[in-house]
PDB file of C-alpha atoms in Angstrom:
ATOM      1  CA  UNK A   1      23.421 -33.931  10.132  1.00 57.00           C
ATOM      2  CA  UNK A   2      23.473 -33.602   6.367  1.00 65.00           C
ATOM      3  CA  UNK A   3      19.711 -32.916   6.201  1.00 70.00           C
ATOM      4  CA  UNK A   4      20.059 -30.133   8.779  1.00 72.00           C
ATOM      5  CA  UNK A   5      22.823 -28.521   6.714  1.00 70.00           C
ATOM      6  CA  UNK A   6      20.797 -28.709   3.503  1.00 70.00           C
ATOM      7  CA  UNK A   7      17.698 -27.368   5.298  1.00 65.00           C
ATOM      8  CA  UNK A   8      19.755 -24.475   6.671  1.00 65.00           C
ATOM      9  CA  UNK A   9      21.166 -23.745   3.214  1.00 66.00           C
ATOM     10  CA  UNK A  10      17.673 -23.808   1.669  1.00 66.00           C
ATOM     11  CA  UNK A  11      16.403 -21.445   4.365  1.00 65.00           C
ATOM     12  CA  UNK A  12      19.315 -19.066   3.821  1.00 62.00           C
ATOM     13  CA  UNK A  13      18.664 -19.019   0.068  1.00 63.00           C
ATOM     14  CA  UNK A  14      14.959 -18.401   0.646  1.00 60.00           C
ATOM     15  CA  UNK A  15      15.628 -15.513   3.016  1.00 63.00           C
ATOM     16  CA  UNK A  16      18.291 -14.089   0.715  1.00 52.00           C
ATOM     17  CA  UNK A  17      15.957 -14.141  -2.267  1.00 49.00           C
ATOM     18  CA  UNK A  18      13.212 -12.404  -0.267  1.00 44.00           C
ATOM     19  CA  UNK A  19      15.408  -9.426   0.594  1.00 42.00           C
ATOM     20  CA  UNK A  20      15.011  -6.432  -1.717  1.00 44.00           C
ATOM     21  CA  UNK A  21      17.687  -6.172  -4.340  1.00 46.00           C
ATOM     22  CA  UNK A  22      19.111  -2.714  -4.660  1.00 51.00           C
ATOM     23  CA  UNK A  23      19.992  -1.683  -8.167  1.00 59.00           C
ATOM     24  CA  UNK A  24      22.527   0.992  -7.303  1.00 66.00           C
ATOM     25  CA  UNK A  25      25.689   0.205  -9.183  1.00 62.00           C
ATOM     26  CA  UNK A  26      29.080   0.644  -7.496  1.00 63.00           C
ATOM     27  CA  UNK A  27      30.086   3.315 -10.015  1.00 62.00           C
ATOM     28  CA  UNK A  28      27.109   5.451  -8.916  1.00 71.00           C
ATOM     29  CA  UNK A  29      28.001   5.497  -5.219  1.00 75.00           C
ATOM     30  CA  UNK A  30      29.296   8.833  -3.944  1.00 76.00           C
ATOM     31  CA  UNK A  31      32.543   9.087  -1.992  1.00 74.00           C
ATOM     32  CA  UNK A  32      30.908  11.194   0.744  1.00 81.00           C
ATOM     33  CA  UNK A  33      28.869   8.830   2.968  1.00 85.00           C
ATOM     34  CA  UNK A  34      26.529  11.618   4.101  1.00 88.00           C
ATOM     35  CA  UNK A  35      25.693  12.594   0.515  1.00 86.00           C
ATOM     36  CA  UNK A  36      25.281   8.934  -0.448  1.00 88.00           C
ATOM     37  CA  UNK A  37      22.861   8.415   2.432  1.00 90.00           C
ATOM     38  CA  UNK A  38      20.836  11.446   1.297  1.00 91.00           C
ATOM     39  CA  UNK A  39      20.890  10.162  -2.288  1.00 90.00           C
ATOM     40  CA  UNK A  40      19.624   6.727  -1.194  1.00 90.00           C
ATOM     41  CA  UNK A  41      16.877   8.349   0.882  1.00 91.00           C
ATOM     42  CA  UNK A  42      15.762  10.472  -2.074  1.00 91.00           C
ATOM     43  CA  UNK A  43      15.992   7.541  -4.489  1.00 91.00           C
ATOM     44  CA  UNK A  44      13.666   5.517  -2.273  1.00 90.00           C
ATOM     45  CA  UNK A  45      11.025   8.264  -2.582  1.00 91.00           C
ATOM     46  CA  UNK A  46      11.173   8.526  -6.379  1.00 92.00           C
ATOM     47  CA  UNK A  47       9.250   6.294  -8.781  1.00 90.00           C
ATOM     48  CA  UNK A  48      10.901   4.514 -11.661  1.00 89.00           C
ATOM     49  CA  UNK A  49       9.057   5.871 -14.683  1.00 85.00           C
ATOM     50  CA  UNK A  50       9.552   2.561 -16.520  1.00 87.00           C
ATOM     51  CA  UNK A  51       8.679   0.100 -13.743  1.00 83.00           C
ATOM     52  CA  UNK A  52       6.138   2.438 -12.083  1.00 75.00           C
ATOM     53  CA  UNK A  53       5.742   0.445  -8.856  1.00 82.00           C
ATOM     54  CA  UNK A  54       9.400   0.471  -7.882  1.00 88.00           C
ATOM     55  CA  UNK A  55      11.608   3.191  -6.561  1.00 89.00           C
ATOM     56  CA  UNK A  56      14.563   4.220  -8.678  1.00 90.00           C
ATOM     57  CA  UNK A  57      16.702   2.749  -5.889  1.00 87.00           C
ATOM     58  CA  UNK A  58      15.275  -0.732  -6.594  1.00 87.00           C
ATOM     59  CA  UNK A  59      14.981  -0.576 -10.387  1.00 86.00           C
ATOM     60  CA  UNK A  60      17.470  -1.870 -12.940  1.00 87.00           C
ATOM     61  CA  UNK A  61      15.961   0.200 -15.772  1.00 88.00           C
ATOM     62  CA  UNK A  62      18.258   2.557 -17.669  1.00 89.00           C
ATOM     63  CA  UNK A  63      16.013   5.542 -16.922  1.00 90.00           C
ATOM     64  CA  UNK A  64      16.120   4.730 -13.202  1.00 89.00           C
ATOM     65  CA  UNK A  65      19.912   4.666 -13.383  1.00 90.00           C
ATOM     66  CA  UNK A  66      19.865   8.046 -15.144  1.00 91.00           C
ATOM     67  CA  UNK A  67      17.616   9.455 -12.411  1.00 91.00           C
ATOM     68  CA  UNK A  68      19.879   8.061  -9.658  1.00 91.00           C
ATOM     69  CA  UNK A  69      22.883   9.725 -11.329  1.00 91.00           C
ATOM     70  CA  UNK A  70      20.915  12.969 -11.720  1.00 93.00           C
ATOM     71  CA  UNK A  71      19.980  12.941  -8.007  1.00 92.00           C
ATOM     72  CA  UNK A  72      23.620  12.463  -7.069  1.00 92.00           C
ATOM     73  CA  UNK A  73      24.756  15.225  -9.451  1.00 92.00           C
ATOM     74  CA  UNK A  74      22.266  17.662  -7.934  1.00 93.00           C
ATOM     75  CA  UNK A  75      23.383  16.773  -4.397  1.00 91.00           C
ATOM     76  CA  UNK A  76      27.056  17.215  -5.299  1.00 91.00           C
ATOM     77  CA  UNK A  77      26.149  20.601  -6.835  1.00 92.00           C
ATOM     78  CA  UNK A  78      24.832  21.642  -3.405  1.00 91.00           C
ATOM     79  CA  UNK A  79      21.055  21.292  -3.831  1.00 91.00           C
ATOM     80  CA  UNK A  80      18.973  20.513  -0.765  1.00 92.00           C
ATOM     81  CA  UNK A  81      16.712  17.447  -0.725  1.00 91.00           C
ATOM     82  CA  UNK A  82      13.672  19.640  -1.401  1.00 92.00           C
ATOM     83  CA  UNK A  83      15.411  21.319  -4.325  1.00 94.00           C
ATOM     84  CA  UNK A  84      16.276  17.947  -5.862  1.00 93.00           C
ATOM     85  CA  UNK A  85      12.670  16.753  -5.492  1.00 93.00           C
ATOM     86  CA  UNK A  86      11.331  20.022  -6.929  1.00 93.00           C
ATOM     87  CA  UNK A  87      13.724  19.787  -9.867  1.00 94.00           C
ATOM     88  CA  UNK A  88      12.582  16.256 -10.694  1.00 92.00           C
ATOM     89  CA  UNK A  89       8.881  17.102 -10.248  1.00 92.00           C
ATOM     90  CA  UNK A  90       9.278  20.135 -12.526  1.00 92.00           C
ATOM     91  CA  UNK A  91      10.985  17.978 -15.118  1.00 92.00           C
ATOM     92  CA  UNK A  92       8.895  14.756 -14.917  1.00 88.00           C
ATOM     93  CA  UNK A  93       5.687  15.765 -13.128  1.00 87.00           C
ATOM     94  CA  UNK A  94       4.343  14.549  -9.787  1.00 86.00           C
ATOM     95  CA  UNK A  95       4.129  11.012 -11.140  1.00 86.00           C
ATOM     96  CA  UNK A  96       7.830  10.693 -10.307  1.00 90.00           C
ATOM     97  CA  UNK A  97       6.930  10.750  -6.579  1.00 89.00           C
ATOM     98  CA  UNK A  98       6.084   7.385  -5.024  1.00 86.00           C
ATOM     99  CA  UNK A  99       4.012   9.202  -2.394  1.00 83.00           C
ATOM    100  CA  UNK A 100       2.034  11.994  -4.074  1.00 78.00           C
ATOM    101  CA  UNK A 101       1.798  15.372  -2.376  1.00 75.00           C
ATOM    102  CA  UNK A 102      -1.442  16.307  -0.623  1.00 78.00           C
ATOM    103  CA  UNK A 103      -3.306  18.920  -2.627  1.00 75.00           C
ATOM    104  CA  UNK A 104      -6.622  19.659  -4.272  1.00 76.00           C
ATOM    105  CA  UNK A 105      -5.621  17.611  -7.326  1.00 75.00           C
ATOM    106  CA  UNK A 106      -4.740  14.554  -5.168  1.00 73.00           C
ATOM    107  CA  UNK A 107      -7.647  14.860  -2.742  1.00 76.00           C
ATOM    108  CA  UNK A 108      -9.371  11.787  -4.171  1.00 80.00           C
ATOM    109  CA  UNK A 109      -6.185   9.727  -3.779  1.00 76.00           C
ATOM    110  CA  UNK A 110      -5.760  10.648  -0.135  1.00 78.00           C
ATOM    111  CA  UNK A 111      -9.394  10.679   1.005  1.00 83.00           C
ATOM    112  CA  UNK A 112     -10.939   8.083  -1.329  1.00 87.00           C
ATOM    113  CA  UNK A 113      -9.780   5.031   0.611  1.00 89.00           C
ATOM    114  CA  UNK A 114     -10.899   6.221   4.062  1.00 90.00           C
ATOM    115  CA  UNK A 115     -14.241   7.427   2.664  1.00 90.00           C
ATOM    116  CA  UNK A 116     -14.910   4.057   1.005  1.00 92.00           C
ATOM    117  CA  UNK A 117     -13.986   2.318   4.265  1.00 94.00           C
ATOM    118  CA  UNK A 118     -16.378   4.529   6.253  1.00 94.00           C
ATOM    119  CA  UNK A 119     -19.148   3.881   3.719  1.00 93.00           C
ATOM    120  CA  UNK A 120     -18.569   0.120   3.984  1.00 95.00           C
ATOM    121  CA  UNK A 121     -18.715   0.266   7.784  1.00 95.00           C
ATOM    122  CA  UNK A 122     -21.963   2.252   7.517  1.00 94.00           C
ATOM    123  CA  UNK A 123     -23.516  -0.287   5.146  1.00 94.00           C
ATOM    124  CA  UNK A 124     -22.554  -3.169   7.442  1.00 94.00           C
ATOM    125  CA  UNK A 125     -23.952  -1.337  10.477  1.00 93.00           C
ATOM    126  CA  UNK A 126     -27.240  -0.588   8.691  1.00 92.00           C
ATOM    127  CA  UNK A 127     -27.538  -4.177   7.472  1.00 92.00           C
ATOM    128  CA  UNK A 128     -26.950  -5.559  10.959  1.00 91.00           C
ATOM    129  CA  UNK A 129     -29.454  -3.094  12.434  1.00 89.00           C
ATOM    130  CA  UNK A 130     -32.110  -4.090   9.891  1.00 88.00           C
ATOM    131  CA  UNK A 131     -31.523  -7.790  10.612  1.00 86.00           C
ATOM    132  CA  UNK A 132     -31.834  -7.106  14.314  1.00 82.00           C
ATOM    133  CA  UNK A 133     -35.082  -5.159  13.789  1.00 78.00           C
ATOM    134  CA  UNK A 134     -36.501  -7.887  11.529  1.00 74.00           C
ATOM    135  CA  UNK A 135     -35.618 -10.542  14.107  1.00 71.00           C
ATOM    136  CA  UNK A 136     -37.282  -8.505  16.847  1.00 68.00           C
ATOM    137  CA  UNK A 137     -40.331  -7.924  14.646  1.00 63.00           C
ATOM    138  CA  UNK A 138     -40.507 -11.638  13.854  1.00 60.00           C
ATOM    139  CA  UNK A 139     -40.493 -12.624  17.520  1.00 60.00           C
ATOM    140  CA  UNK A 140     -43.104  -9.970  18.296  1.00 55.00           C
ATOM    141  CA  UNK A 141     -45.267 -11.230  15.424  1.00 53.00           C
ATOM    142  CA  UNK A 142     -45.018 -14.766  16.782  1.00 53.00           C
ATOM    143  CA  UNK A 143     -46.588 -13.604  20.063  1.00 60.00           C
ATOM    144  CA  UNK A 144     -49.657 -12.258  18.209  1.00 69.00           C
ATOM    145  CA  UNK A 145     -50.746 -15.548  16.589  1.00 74.00           C
ATOM    146  CA  UNK A 146     -54.382 -16.457  16.588  1.00 81.00           C
ATOM    147  CA  UNK A 147     -55.404 -19.411  18.728  1.00 84.00           C
ATOM    148  CA  UNK A 148     -55.876 -21.580  15.628  1.00 88.00           C
ATOM    149  CA  UNK A 149     -52.436 -20.660  14.212  1.00 84.00           C
ATOM    150  CA  UNK A 150     -50.844 -21.271  17.610  1.00 84.00           C
ATOM    151  CA  UNK A 151     -52.355 -24.790  17.699  1.00 88.00           C
ATOM    152  CA  UNK A 152     -51.001 -25.530  14.216  1.00 87.00           C
ATOM    153  CA  UNK A 153     -47.576 -24.229  15.217  1.00 83.00           C
ATOM    154  CA  UNK A 154     -47.573 -26.360  18.356  1.00 86.00           C
ATOM    155  CA  UNK A 155     -48.551 -29.405  16.287  1.00 89.00           C
ATOM    156  CA  UNK A 156     -45.749 -28.780  13.818  1.00 87.00           C
ATOM    157  CA  UNK A 157     -43.243 -28.349  16.628  1.00 85.00           C
ATOM    158  CA  UNK A 158     -44.370 -31.641  18.238  1.00 85.00           C
ATOM    159  CA  UNK A 159     -43.994 -33.465  14.902  1.00 82.00           C
ATOM    160  CA  UNK A 160     -40.503 -32.069  14.524  1.00 70.00           C
ATOM    161  CA  UNK A 161     -39.304 -33.514  17.842  1.00 65.00           C
TER     162      UNK A 161
END
């Protein structure tokens, strides 16, 4: 029974440590649940400029905290979600967005991956086609052996058995 309890405790700790830790401090949370939900949604879309691969919602960095507070201040002031995002992009550039906007300047980001994937599929298809053609050509060449070469091939095949 004791081993089951310790195994359960270990599993609970493992699962608990795998869950994302949110860095929003209790003093940042807004009293209005609707505004707080909007703030959390916006914070999840914004990049921590220090951590770079985390949202400001997940980051413990001081700058991320400042950005979370700024988002909440803008929402309390009556800004829409788009206005808050525009304000932050104007102030920090598009790098602040975890998911960059689609535009001519981000075309490579959005289309680069699919184009590389299509090119890879094309290369694999061409390689397989060439192998298939070479195999077919090899079997056709084998049918056109001279009588002397055919005898030598038959002899080699008999020795191999």
